[in-house]
Coordinates of C-alpha atoms and ligand atoms in Angstrom, one line a residue:
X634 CA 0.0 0.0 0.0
X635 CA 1.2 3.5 -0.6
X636 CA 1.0 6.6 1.9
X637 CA -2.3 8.7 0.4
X638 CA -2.6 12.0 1.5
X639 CA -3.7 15.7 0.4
X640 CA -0.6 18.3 -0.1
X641 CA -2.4 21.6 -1.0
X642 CA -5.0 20.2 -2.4
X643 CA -3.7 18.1 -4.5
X644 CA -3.8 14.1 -4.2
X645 CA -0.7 12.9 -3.5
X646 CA 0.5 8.8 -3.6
X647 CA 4.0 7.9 -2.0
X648 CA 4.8 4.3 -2.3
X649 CA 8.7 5.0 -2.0
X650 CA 9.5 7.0 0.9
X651 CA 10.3 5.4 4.5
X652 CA 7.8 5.9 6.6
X653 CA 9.5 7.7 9.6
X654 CA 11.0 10.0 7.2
X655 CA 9.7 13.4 8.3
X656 CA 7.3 15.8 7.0
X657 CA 10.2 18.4 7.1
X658 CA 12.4 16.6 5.0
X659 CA 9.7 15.5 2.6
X660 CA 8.7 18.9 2.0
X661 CA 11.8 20.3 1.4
X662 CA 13.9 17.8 -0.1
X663 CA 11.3 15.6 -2.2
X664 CA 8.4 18.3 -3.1
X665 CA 10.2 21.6 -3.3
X666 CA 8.3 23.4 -0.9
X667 CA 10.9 25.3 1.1
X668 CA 8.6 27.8 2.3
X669 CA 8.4 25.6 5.4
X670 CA 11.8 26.0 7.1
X671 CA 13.9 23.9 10.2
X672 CA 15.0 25.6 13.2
X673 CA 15.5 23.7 15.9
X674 CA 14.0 19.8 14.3
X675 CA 12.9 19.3 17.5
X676 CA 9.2 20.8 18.2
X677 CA 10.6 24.1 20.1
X678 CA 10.6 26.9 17.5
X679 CA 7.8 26.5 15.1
X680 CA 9.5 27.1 11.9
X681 CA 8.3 23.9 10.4
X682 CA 4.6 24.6 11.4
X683 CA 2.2 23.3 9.1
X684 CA -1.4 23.7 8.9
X685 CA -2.9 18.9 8.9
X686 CA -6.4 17.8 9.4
X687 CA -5.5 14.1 10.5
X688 CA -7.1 11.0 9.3
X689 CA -10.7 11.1 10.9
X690 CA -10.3 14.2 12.5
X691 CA -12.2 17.2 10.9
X692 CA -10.0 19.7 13.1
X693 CA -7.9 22.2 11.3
X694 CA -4.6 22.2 13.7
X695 CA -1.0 23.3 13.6
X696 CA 1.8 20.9 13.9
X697 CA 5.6 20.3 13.7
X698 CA 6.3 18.9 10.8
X699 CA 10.0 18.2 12.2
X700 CA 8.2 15.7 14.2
X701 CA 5.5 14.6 12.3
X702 CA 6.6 11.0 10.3
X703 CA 5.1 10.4 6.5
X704 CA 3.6 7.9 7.6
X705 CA 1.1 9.5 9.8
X706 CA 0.1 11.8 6.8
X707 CA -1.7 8.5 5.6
X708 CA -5.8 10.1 5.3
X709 CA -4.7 13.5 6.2
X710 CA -4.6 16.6 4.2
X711 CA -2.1 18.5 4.7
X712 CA -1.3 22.5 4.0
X713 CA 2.0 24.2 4.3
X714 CA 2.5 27.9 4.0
X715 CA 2.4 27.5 -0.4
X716 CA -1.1 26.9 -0.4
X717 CA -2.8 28.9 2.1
X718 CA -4.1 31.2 -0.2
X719 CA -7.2 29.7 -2.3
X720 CA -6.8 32.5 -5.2
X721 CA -3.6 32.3 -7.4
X722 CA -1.7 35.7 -7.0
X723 CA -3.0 36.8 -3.6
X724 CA -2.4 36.7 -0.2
X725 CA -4.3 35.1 2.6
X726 CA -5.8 36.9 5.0
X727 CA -3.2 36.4 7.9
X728 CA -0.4 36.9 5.2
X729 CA -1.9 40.1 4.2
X730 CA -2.0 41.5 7.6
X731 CA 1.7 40.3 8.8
X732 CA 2.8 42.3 5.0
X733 CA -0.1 45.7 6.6
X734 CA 1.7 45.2 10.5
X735 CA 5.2 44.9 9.5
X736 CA 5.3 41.9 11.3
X737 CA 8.1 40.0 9.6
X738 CA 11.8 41.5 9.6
X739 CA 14.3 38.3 8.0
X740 CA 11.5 35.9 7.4
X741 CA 12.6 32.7 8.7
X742 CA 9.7 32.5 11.7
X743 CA 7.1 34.3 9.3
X744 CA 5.1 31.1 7.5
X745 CA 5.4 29.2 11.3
X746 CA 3.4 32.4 12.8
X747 CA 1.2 32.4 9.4
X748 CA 0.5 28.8 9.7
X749 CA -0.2 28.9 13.1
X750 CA -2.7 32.0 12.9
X751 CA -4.5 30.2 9.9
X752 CA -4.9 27.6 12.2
X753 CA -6.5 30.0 14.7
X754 CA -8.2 31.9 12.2
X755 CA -10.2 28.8 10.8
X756 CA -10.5 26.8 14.5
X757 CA -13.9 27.8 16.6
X758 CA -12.3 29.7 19.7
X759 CA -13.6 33.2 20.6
X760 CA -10.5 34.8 20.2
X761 CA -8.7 37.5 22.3
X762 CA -5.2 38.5 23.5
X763 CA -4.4 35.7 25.8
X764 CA -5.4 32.9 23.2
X765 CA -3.3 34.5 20.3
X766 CA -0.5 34.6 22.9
X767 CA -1.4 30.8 23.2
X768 CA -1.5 29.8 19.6
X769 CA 2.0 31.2 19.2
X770 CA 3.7 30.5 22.1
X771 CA 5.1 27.5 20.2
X772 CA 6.5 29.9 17.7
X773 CA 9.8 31.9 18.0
X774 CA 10.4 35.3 16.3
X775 CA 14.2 36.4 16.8
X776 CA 14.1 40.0 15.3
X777 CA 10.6 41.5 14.5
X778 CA 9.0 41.3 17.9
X779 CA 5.9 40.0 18.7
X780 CA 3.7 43.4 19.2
X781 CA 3.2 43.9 15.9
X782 CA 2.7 39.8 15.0
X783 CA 0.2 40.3 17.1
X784 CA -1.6 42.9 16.0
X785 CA -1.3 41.3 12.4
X786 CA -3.2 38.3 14.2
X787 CA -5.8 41.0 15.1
X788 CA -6.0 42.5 11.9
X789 CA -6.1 39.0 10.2
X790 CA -8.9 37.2 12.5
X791 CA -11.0 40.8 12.3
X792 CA -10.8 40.4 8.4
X793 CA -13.8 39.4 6.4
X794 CA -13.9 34.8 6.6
X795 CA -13.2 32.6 4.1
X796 CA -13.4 29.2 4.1
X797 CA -9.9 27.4 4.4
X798 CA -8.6 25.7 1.7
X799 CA -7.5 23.0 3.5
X800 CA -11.0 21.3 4.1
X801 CA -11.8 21.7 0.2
X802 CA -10.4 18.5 -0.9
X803 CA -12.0 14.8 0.2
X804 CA -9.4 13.2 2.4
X805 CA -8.6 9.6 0.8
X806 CA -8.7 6.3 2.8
X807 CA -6.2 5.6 4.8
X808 CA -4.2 2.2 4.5
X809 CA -3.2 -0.2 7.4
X810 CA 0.2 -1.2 6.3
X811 CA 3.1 0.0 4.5
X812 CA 6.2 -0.9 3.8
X813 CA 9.1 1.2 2.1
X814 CA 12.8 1.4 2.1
X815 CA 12.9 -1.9 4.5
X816 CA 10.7 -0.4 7.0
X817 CA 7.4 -1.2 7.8
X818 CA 4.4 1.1 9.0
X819 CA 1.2 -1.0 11.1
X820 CA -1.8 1.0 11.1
X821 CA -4.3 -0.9 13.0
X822 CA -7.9 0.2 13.5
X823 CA -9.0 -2.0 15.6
X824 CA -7.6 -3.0 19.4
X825 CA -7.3 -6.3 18.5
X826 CA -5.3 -6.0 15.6
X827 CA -3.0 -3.2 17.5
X828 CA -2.5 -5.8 20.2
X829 CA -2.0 -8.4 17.6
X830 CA 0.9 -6.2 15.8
X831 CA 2.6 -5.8 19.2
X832 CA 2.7 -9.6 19.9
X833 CA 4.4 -9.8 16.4
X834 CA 6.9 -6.8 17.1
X835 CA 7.4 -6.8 20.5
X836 CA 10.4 -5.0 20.2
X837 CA 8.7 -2.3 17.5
X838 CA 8.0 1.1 19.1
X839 CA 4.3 2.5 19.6
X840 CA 4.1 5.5 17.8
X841 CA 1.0 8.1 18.9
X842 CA 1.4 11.9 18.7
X843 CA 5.4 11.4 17.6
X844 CA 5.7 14.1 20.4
X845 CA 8.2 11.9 22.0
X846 CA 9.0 9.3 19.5
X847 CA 9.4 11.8 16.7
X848 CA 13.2 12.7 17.8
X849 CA 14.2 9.3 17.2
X850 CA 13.5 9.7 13.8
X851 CA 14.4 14.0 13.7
X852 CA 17.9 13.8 15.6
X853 CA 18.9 10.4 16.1
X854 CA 17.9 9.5 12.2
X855 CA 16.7 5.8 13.9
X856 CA 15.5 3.6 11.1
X857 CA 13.4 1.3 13.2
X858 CA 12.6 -2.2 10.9
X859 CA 8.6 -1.7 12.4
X860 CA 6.7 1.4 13.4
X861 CA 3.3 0.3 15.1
X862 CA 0.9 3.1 14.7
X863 CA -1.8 4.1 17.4
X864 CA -4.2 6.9 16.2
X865 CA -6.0 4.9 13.5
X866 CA -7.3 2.6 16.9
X867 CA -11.1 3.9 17.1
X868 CA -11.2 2.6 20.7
X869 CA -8.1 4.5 21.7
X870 CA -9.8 7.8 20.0
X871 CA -12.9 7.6 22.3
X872 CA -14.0 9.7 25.3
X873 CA -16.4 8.2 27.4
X874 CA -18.0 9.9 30.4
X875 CA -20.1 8.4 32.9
X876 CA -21.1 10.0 36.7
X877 CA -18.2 8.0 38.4
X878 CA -15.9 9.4 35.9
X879 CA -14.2 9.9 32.2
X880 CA -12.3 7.8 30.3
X881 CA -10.1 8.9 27.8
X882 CA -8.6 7.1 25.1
X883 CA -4.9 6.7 25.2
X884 CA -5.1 8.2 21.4
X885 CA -6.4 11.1 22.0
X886 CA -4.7 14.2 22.0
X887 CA -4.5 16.8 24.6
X888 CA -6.0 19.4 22.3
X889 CA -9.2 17.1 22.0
X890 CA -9.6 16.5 25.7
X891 CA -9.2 20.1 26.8
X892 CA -13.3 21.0 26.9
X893 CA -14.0 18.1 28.7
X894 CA -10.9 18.6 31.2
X895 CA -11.5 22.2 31.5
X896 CA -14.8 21.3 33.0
X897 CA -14.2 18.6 35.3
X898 CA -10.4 19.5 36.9
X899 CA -10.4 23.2 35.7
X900 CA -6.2 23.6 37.4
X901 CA -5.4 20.3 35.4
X902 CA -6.5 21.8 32.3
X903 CA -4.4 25.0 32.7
X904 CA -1.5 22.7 33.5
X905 CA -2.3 21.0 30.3
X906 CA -2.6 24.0 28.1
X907 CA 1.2 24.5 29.4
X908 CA 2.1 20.9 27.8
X909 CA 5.0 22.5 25.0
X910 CA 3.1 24.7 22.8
X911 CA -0.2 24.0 20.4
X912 CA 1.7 22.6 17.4
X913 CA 3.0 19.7 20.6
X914 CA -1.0 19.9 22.2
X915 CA -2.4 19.1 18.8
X916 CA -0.9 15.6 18.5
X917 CA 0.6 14.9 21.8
X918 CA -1.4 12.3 23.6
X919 CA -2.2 11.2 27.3
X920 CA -0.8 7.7 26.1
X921 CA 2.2 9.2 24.9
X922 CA 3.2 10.9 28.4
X923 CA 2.0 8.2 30.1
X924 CA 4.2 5.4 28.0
X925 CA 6.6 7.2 28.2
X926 CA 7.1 6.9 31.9
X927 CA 9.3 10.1 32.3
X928 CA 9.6 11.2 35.8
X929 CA 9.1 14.9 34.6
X930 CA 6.2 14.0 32.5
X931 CA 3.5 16.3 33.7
X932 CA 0.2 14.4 33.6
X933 CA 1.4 11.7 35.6
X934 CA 1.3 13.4 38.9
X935 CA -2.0 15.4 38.4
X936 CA -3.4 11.6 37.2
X937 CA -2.4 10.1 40.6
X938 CA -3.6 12.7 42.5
X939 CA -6.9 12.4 40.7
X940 CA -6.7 8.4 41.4
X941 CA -6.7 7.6 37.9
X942 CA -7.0 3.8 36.9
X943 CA -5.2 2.6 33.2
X944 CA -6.5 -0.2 31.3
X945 CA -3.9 -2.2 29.5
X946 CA -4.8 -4.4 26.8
X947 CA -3.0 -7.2 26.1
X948 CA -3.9 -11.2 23.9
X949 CA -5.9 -12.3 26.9
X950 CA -8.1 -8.8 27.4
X951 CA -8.0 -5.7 29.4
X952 CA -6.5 -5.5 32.9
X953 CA -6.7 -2.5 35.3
X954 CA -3.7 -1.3 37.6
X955 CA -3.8 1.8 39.6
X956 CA -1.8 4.7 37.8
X957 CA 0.5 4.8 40.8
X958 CA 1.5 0.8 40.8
X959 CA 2.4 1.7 36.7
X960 CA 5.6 3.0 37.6
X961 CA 8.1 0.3 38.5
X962 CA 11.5 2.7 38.8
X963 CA 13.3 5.0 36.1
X964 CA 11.5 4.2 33.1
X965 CA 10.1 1.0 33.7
X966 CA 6.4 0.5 33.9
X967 CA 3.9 -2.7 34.7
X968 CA 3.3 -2.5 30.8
X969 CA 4.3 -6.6 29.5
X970 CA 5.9 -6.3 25.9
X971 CA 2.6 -7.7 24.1
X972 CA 0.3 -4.8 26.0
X973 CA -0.4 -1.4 25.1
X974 CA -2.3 1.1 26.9
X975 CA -5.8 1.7 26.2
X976 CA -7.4 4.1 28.1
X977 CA -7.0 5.8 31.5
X978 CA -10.3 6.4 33.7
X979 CA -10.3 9.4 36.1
X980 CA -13.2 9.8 39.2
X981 CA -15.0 12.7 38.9
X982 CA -14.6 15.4 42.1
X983 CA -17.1 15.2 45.3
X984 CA -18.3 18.4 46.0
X985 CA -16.4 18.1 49.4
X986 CA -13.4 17.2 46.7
X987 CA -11.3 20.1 45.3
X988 CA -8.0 19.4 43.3
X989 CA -5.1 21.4 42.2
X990 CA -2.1 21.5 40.5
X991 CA 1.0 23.6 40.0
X992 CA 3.9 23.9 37.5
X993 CA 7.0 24.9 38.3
X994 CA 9.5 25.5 35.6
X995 CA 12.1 28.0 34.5
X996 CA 9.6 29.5 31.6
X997 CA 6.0 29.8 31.6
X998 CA 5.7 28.4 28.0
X999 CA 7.4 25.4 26.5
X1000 CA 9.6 24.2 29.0
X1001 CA 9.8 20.9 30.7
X1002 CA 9.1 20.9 34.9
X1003 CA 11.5 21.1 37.6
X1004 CA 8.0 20.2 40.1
X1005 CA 4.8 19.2 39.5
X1006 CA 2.9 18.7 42.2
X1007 CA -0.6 17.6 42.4
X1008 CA -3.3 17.5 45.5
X1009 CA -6.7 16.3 46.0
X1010 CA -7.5 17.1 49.4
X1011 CA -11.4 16.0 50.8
X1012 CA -11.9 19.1 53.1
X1013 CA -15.0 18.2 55.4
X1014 CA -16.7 21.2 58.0
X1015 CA -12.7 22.4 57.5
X1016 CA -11.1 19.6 58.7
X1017 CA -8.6 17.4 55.5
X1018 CA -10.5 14.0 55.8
X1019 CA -8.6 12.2 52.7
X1020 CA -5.5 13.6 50.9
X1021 CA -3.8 12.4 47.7
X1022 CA -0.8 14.4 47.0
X1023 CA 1.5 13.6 44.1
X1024 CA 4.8 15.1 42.6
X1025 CA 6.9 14.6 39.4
X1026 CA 10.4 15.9 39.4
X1027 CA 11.1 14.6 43.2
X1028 CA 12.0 10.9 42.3
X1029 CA 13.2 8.1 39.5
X1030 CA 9.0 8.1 38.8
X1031 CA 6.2 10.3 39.4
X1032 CA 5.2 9.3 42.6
X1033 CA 3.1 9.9 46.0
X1034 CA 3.4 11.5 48.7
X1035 CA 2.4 9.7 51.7
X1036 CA 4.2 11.5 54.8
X1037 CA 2.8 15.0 53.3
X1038 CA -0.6 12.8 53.3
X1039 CA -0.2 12.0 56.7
X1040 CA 0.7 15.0 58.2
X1041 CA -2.7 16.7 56.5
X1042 CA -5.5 14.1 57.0
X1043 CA -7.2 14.8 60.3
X1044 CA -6.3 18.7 60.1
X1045 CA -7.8 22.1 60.3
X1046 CA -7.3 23.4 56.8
X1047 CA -5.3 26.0 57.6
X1048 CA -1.5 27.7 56.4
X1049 CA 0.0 26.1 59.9
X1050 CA -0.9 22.5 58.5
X1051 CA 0.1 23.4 54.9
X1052 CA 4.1 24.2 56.0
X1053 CA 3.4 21.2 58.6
X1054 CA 2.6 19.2 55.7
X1055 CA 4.8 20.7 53.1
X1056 CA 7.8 19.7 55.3
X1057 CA 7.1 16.5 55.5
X1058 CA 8.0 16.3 51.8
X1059 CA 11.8 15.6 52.5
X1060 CA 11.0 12.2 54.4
X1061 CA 9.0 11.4 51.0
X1062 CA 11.7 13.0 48.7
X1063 CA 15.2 12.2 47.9
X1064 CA 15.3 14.2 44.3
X1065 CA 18.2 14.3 42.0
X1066 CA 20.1 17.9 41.4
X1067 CA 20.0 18.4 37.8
X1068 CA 20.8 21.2 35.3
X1069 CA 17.2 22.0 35.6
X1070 CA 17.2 22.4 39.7
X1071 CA 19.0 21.7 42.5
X1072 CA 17.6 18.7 44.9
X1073 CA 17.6 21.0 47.5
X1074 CA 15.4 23.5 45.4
X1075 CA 13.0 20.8 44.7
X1076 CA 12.5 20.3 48.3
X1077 CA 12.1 24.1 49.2
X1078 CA 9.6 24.4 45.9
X1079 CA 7.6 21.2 46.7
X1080 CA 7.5 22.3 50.0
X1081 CA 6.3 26.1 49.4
X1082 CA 3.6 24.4 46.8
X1083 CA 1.3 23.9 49.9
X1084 CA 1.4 26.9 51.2
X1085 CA 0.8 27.9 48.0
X1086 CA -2.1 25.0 47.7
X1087 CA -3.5 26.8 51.1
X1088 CA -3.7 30.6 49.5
X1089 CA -5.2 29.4 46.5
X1090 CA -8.4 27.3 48.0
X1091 CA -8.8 30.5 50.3
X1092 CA -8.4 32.6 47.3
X1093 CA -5.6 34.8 48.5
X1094 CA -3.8 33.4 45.1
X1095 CA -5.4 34.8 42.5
X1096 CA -2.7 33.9 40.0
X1097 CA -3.9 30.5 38.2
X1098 CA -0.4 29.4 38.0
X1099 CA 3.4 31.0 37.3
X1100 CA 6.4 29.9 37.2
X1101 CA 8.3 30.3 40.9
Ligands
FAD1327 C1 8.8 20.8 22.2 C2 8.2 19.8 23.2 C3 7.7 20.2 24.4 C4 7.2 19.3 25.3 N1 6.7 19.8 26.4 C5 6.2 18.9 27.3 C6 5.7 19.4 28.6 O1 5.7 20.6 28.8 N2 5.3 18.4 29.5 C7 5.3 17.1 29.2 O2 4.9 16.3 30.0 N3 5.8 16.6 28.0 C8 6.2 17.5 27.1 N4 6.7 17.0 25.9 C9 6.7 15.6 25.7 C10 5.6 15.0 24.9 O3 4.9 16.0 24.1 C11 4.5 14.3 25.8 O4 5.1 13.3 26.5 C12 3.4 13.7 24.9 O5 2.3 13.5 25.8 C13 3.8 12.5 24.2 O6 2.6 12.0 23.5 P1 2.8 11.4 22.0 O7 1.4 11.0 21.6 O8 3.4 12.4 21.2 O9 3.7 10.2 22.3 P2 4.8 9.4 21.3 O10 5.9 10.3 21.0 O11 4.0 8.9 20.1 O12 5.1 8.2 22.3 C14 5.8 8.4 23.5 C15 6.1 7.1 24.2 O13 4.8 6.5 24.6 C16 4.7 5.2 24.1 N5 3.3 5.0 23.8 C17 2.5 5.8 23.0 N6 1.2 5.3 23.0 C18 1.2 4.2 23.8 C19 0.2 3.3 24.1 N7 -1.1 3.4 23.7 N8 0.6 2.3 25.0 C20 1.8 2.1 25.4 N9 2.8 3.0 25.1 C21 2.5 4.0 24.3 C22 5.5 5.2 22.8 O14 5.9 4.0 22.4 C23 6.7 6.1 23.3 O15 7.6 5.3 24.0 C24 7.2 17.9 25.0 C25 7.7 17.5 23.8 C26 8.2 18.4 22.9 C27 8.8 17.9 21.6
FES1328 S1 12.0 22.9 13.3 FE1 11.7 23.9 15.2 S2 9.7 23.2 15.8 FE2 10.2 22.1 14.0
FES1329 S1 11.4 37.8 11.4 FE1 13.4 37.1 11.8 S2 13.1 35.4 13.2 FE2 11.2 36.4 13.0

């Protein structure tokens, strides 16, 4: 089978290619289209941005293409920054406004922050400051400054709506295997046949968002002889909600969730939306940061906290462990070699339930944590009844804190049993000093994150969450 896909609106058929040769490259090198350029090949600058509507998905998003493999463009259209414009000669509208706001000085960021405005322009967000600073805080302008970018995104999202092009063309059916310079690409589509590929190819990697995976194939040029592909699994796409609680496929991205998150766990959801950037948000996937067992991975934590249960799925069925039994020690997880993860379940809140979480990293946007830390506390007639208090960045996994726990349940809910409790952290804690903090810093920040915890419930924090 070959890789079918829409460039520009045009059908394109690549039988040829390897598979987890990237978007990046294949623009530039095999179709000409330089207009898309490389910075950093490693999701962080936006350069490569390109406008995809994946295979099933009717959502017009941005995305790395330095990340992105060819063959997840299998059923997806695809637009770079050549074929924005729908009339030959002119400029789109977000073009036309960076040209109106001087918003471009050498060039090299301009079609990332185009591409990524299209993407805004034709998404279904009511649109102000603070979510154009969202929907380019993946992209990085070195000379021009971003006052008058944004104003161009102003200008271009005021201007009169057109449809965009990249939803005029049919997307083709997508394939389930494919096989090209001695590498092989599994699509499955159902669960069974995912599980089936991974009991042929244990050793093959699970690709999802490529978020993760995608610098294997970017930096270290890895040729791996199977790639077994996640995001055609309709099971894994699925969110589910029922009173007890939501399940979310292990499929589906962070961008699709948000809504639902933003609902249920409003402080998870502003964590979330500081998960890299959009173009990362947009394809990244809980299964992704879960798999990859990262002890600064940052849903991990808030997913403990929140009691979250993961289903596995494996040749004899599904099996459910506890999200905090998953992680064994430094990237080792419960997951057997012929399972993959299907979907995690989170509990919905009490009323007498509230949760939180906090960020700490060096920048606001884009950067990886030093801490997380994550608390559900049951607060009854203003006494802690139950705590579950998690933290990624302290240890070898993300992991639970059950001294901190201790020292809170059976408390007044005051800032006296916060510090009480947010001392207790270094009997729970032995962190690592590492170019991104100091152990000792991680022990004075996990620490301070309850008193922190304490200000916000009483609402003397106003501030959703900063960087320390
Ligand atoms: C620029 C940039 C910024 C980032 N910022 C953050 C950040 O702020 N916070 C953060 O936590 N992460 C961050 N990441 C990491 C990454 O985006 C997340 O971990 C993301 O959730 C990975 O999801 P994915 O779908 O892209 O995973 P992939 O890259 O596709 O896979 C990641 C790992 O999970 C495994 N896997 C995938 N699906 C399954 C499954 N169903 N079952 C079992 N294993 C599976 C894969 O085999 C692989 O080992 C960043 C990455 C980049 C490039
Ligand atoms: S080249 Fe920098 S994000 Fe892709
Ligand atoms: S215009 Fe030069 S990097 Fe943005």
């Amino acid at each position: 089978m070959a890789i079918n896909f829409v460039l520009n609106g045009e059908a394109r058929s690549e039988a040829l290619v390897s598979p987890t040769r990237t978007v990046l490259e294949y623009l530039r090198e095999d179709a000409g289209l330089t207009g898309t350029k490389e910075g950093c090949a490693e999701g962080d600058c936006g350069a490569c941005s390109v406008v995809l509507v994946r295979n099933g998905s009717d959502r017009v998003e941005a995305v790395n293409s330095c990340l992105l493999t060819i063959g997840q463009l299998d059923g997806a259209r695809l637009t770079t920054v050549e074929g924005l414009s729908e009339k030959a000669g002119e400029l789109e509208a977000v073009q036309a406004a960076i040209v109106d706001e001087d918003g471009t000085q050498c060039g090299f960021c301009t079609p990332g922050f185009v591409i990524a405005l299209h993407a805004l322009r034709h998404g279904d967000e009511l649109v102000s400051d603070a979510v154009i600073h969202d929907a380019l805080a993946g992209n990085l302008c070195r000379c021009t400054g971003y006052r008058s970018i944004v104003a161009a995104a102003h200008a271009a999202i005021a201007a009169p709506g057109d449809a965009s092009p990249v939803m005029a063309t049919p997307a083709p059916a997508a394939g389930e295997t494919y096989e090209a310079q001695g590498q092989a690409f599994l699509a499955p589509t159902s669960l069974d046949a995912l599980v089936a590929a991974r009991v042929a190819h244990p050793d093959a990697p699970l690709l999802s968002g490529g978020t993760d995976l995608g610098l294997s194939f970017s930096k270290d040029r890895r040729a791996f002889p199977v790639t077994i592909f996640t995001q055609n699994v309709a099971q894994l796409k699925r969110i589910e909600e029922g009173d007890a609680g939501i399940r979310i496929g292990a499929a589906v991205t962070y961008s699709e969730a948000l809504p639902r998150i933003e609902e249920l766990y409003p402080s998870f959801a502003a964590l979330i939306r500081r998960i890299g950037s959009r173009q990362i948000r947009n394809v990244g996937t809980f299964g992704g940061n879960i798999g990859n067992a990262s002890p600064i991975g940052d849903t991990p934590p808030c997913l403990i906290a929140l009691d979250t249960t993961l289903t596995l799925h494996g040749p004899t069925g599904p099996r459910d462990i506890a999200l905090e039994d998953f992680f064994i020690d430094y990237r080792k997880t419960e997951l057997a070699a012929d399972e993959v993860i299907a979907s995690l379940t989170i509990p919905k809140l009490a009323d007498n339930e509230v949760f939180r979480t906090y960020k700490v990293s060096k920048r606001y946007d884009q950067d990886i944590s030093a801490v997380v830390g994550a608390f559900r506390l049951t607060i009854d007639n203003g006494t802690v009844t139950e705590a579950r208090i998690a933290f990624g960045g302290m240890a070898a996994t993300p992991k639970r804190a059950p001294a901190c726990e201790a020292a809170l349940v059976g408390q007044i809910w005051n800032e006296d049993a916060a510090r009480r409790a947010g001392e207790a952290a270094r009997q729970d804690f032995r962190p690592i000093d590492d170019h991104r903090a100091t152990a000792n810093y991680r022990l004075r920040v996990a620490g301070n994150l309850f008193v922190r915890l304490h200000r916000d419930l009483e609402g003397a924090d106003k501030i959703e969450v900063t960087t320390l």
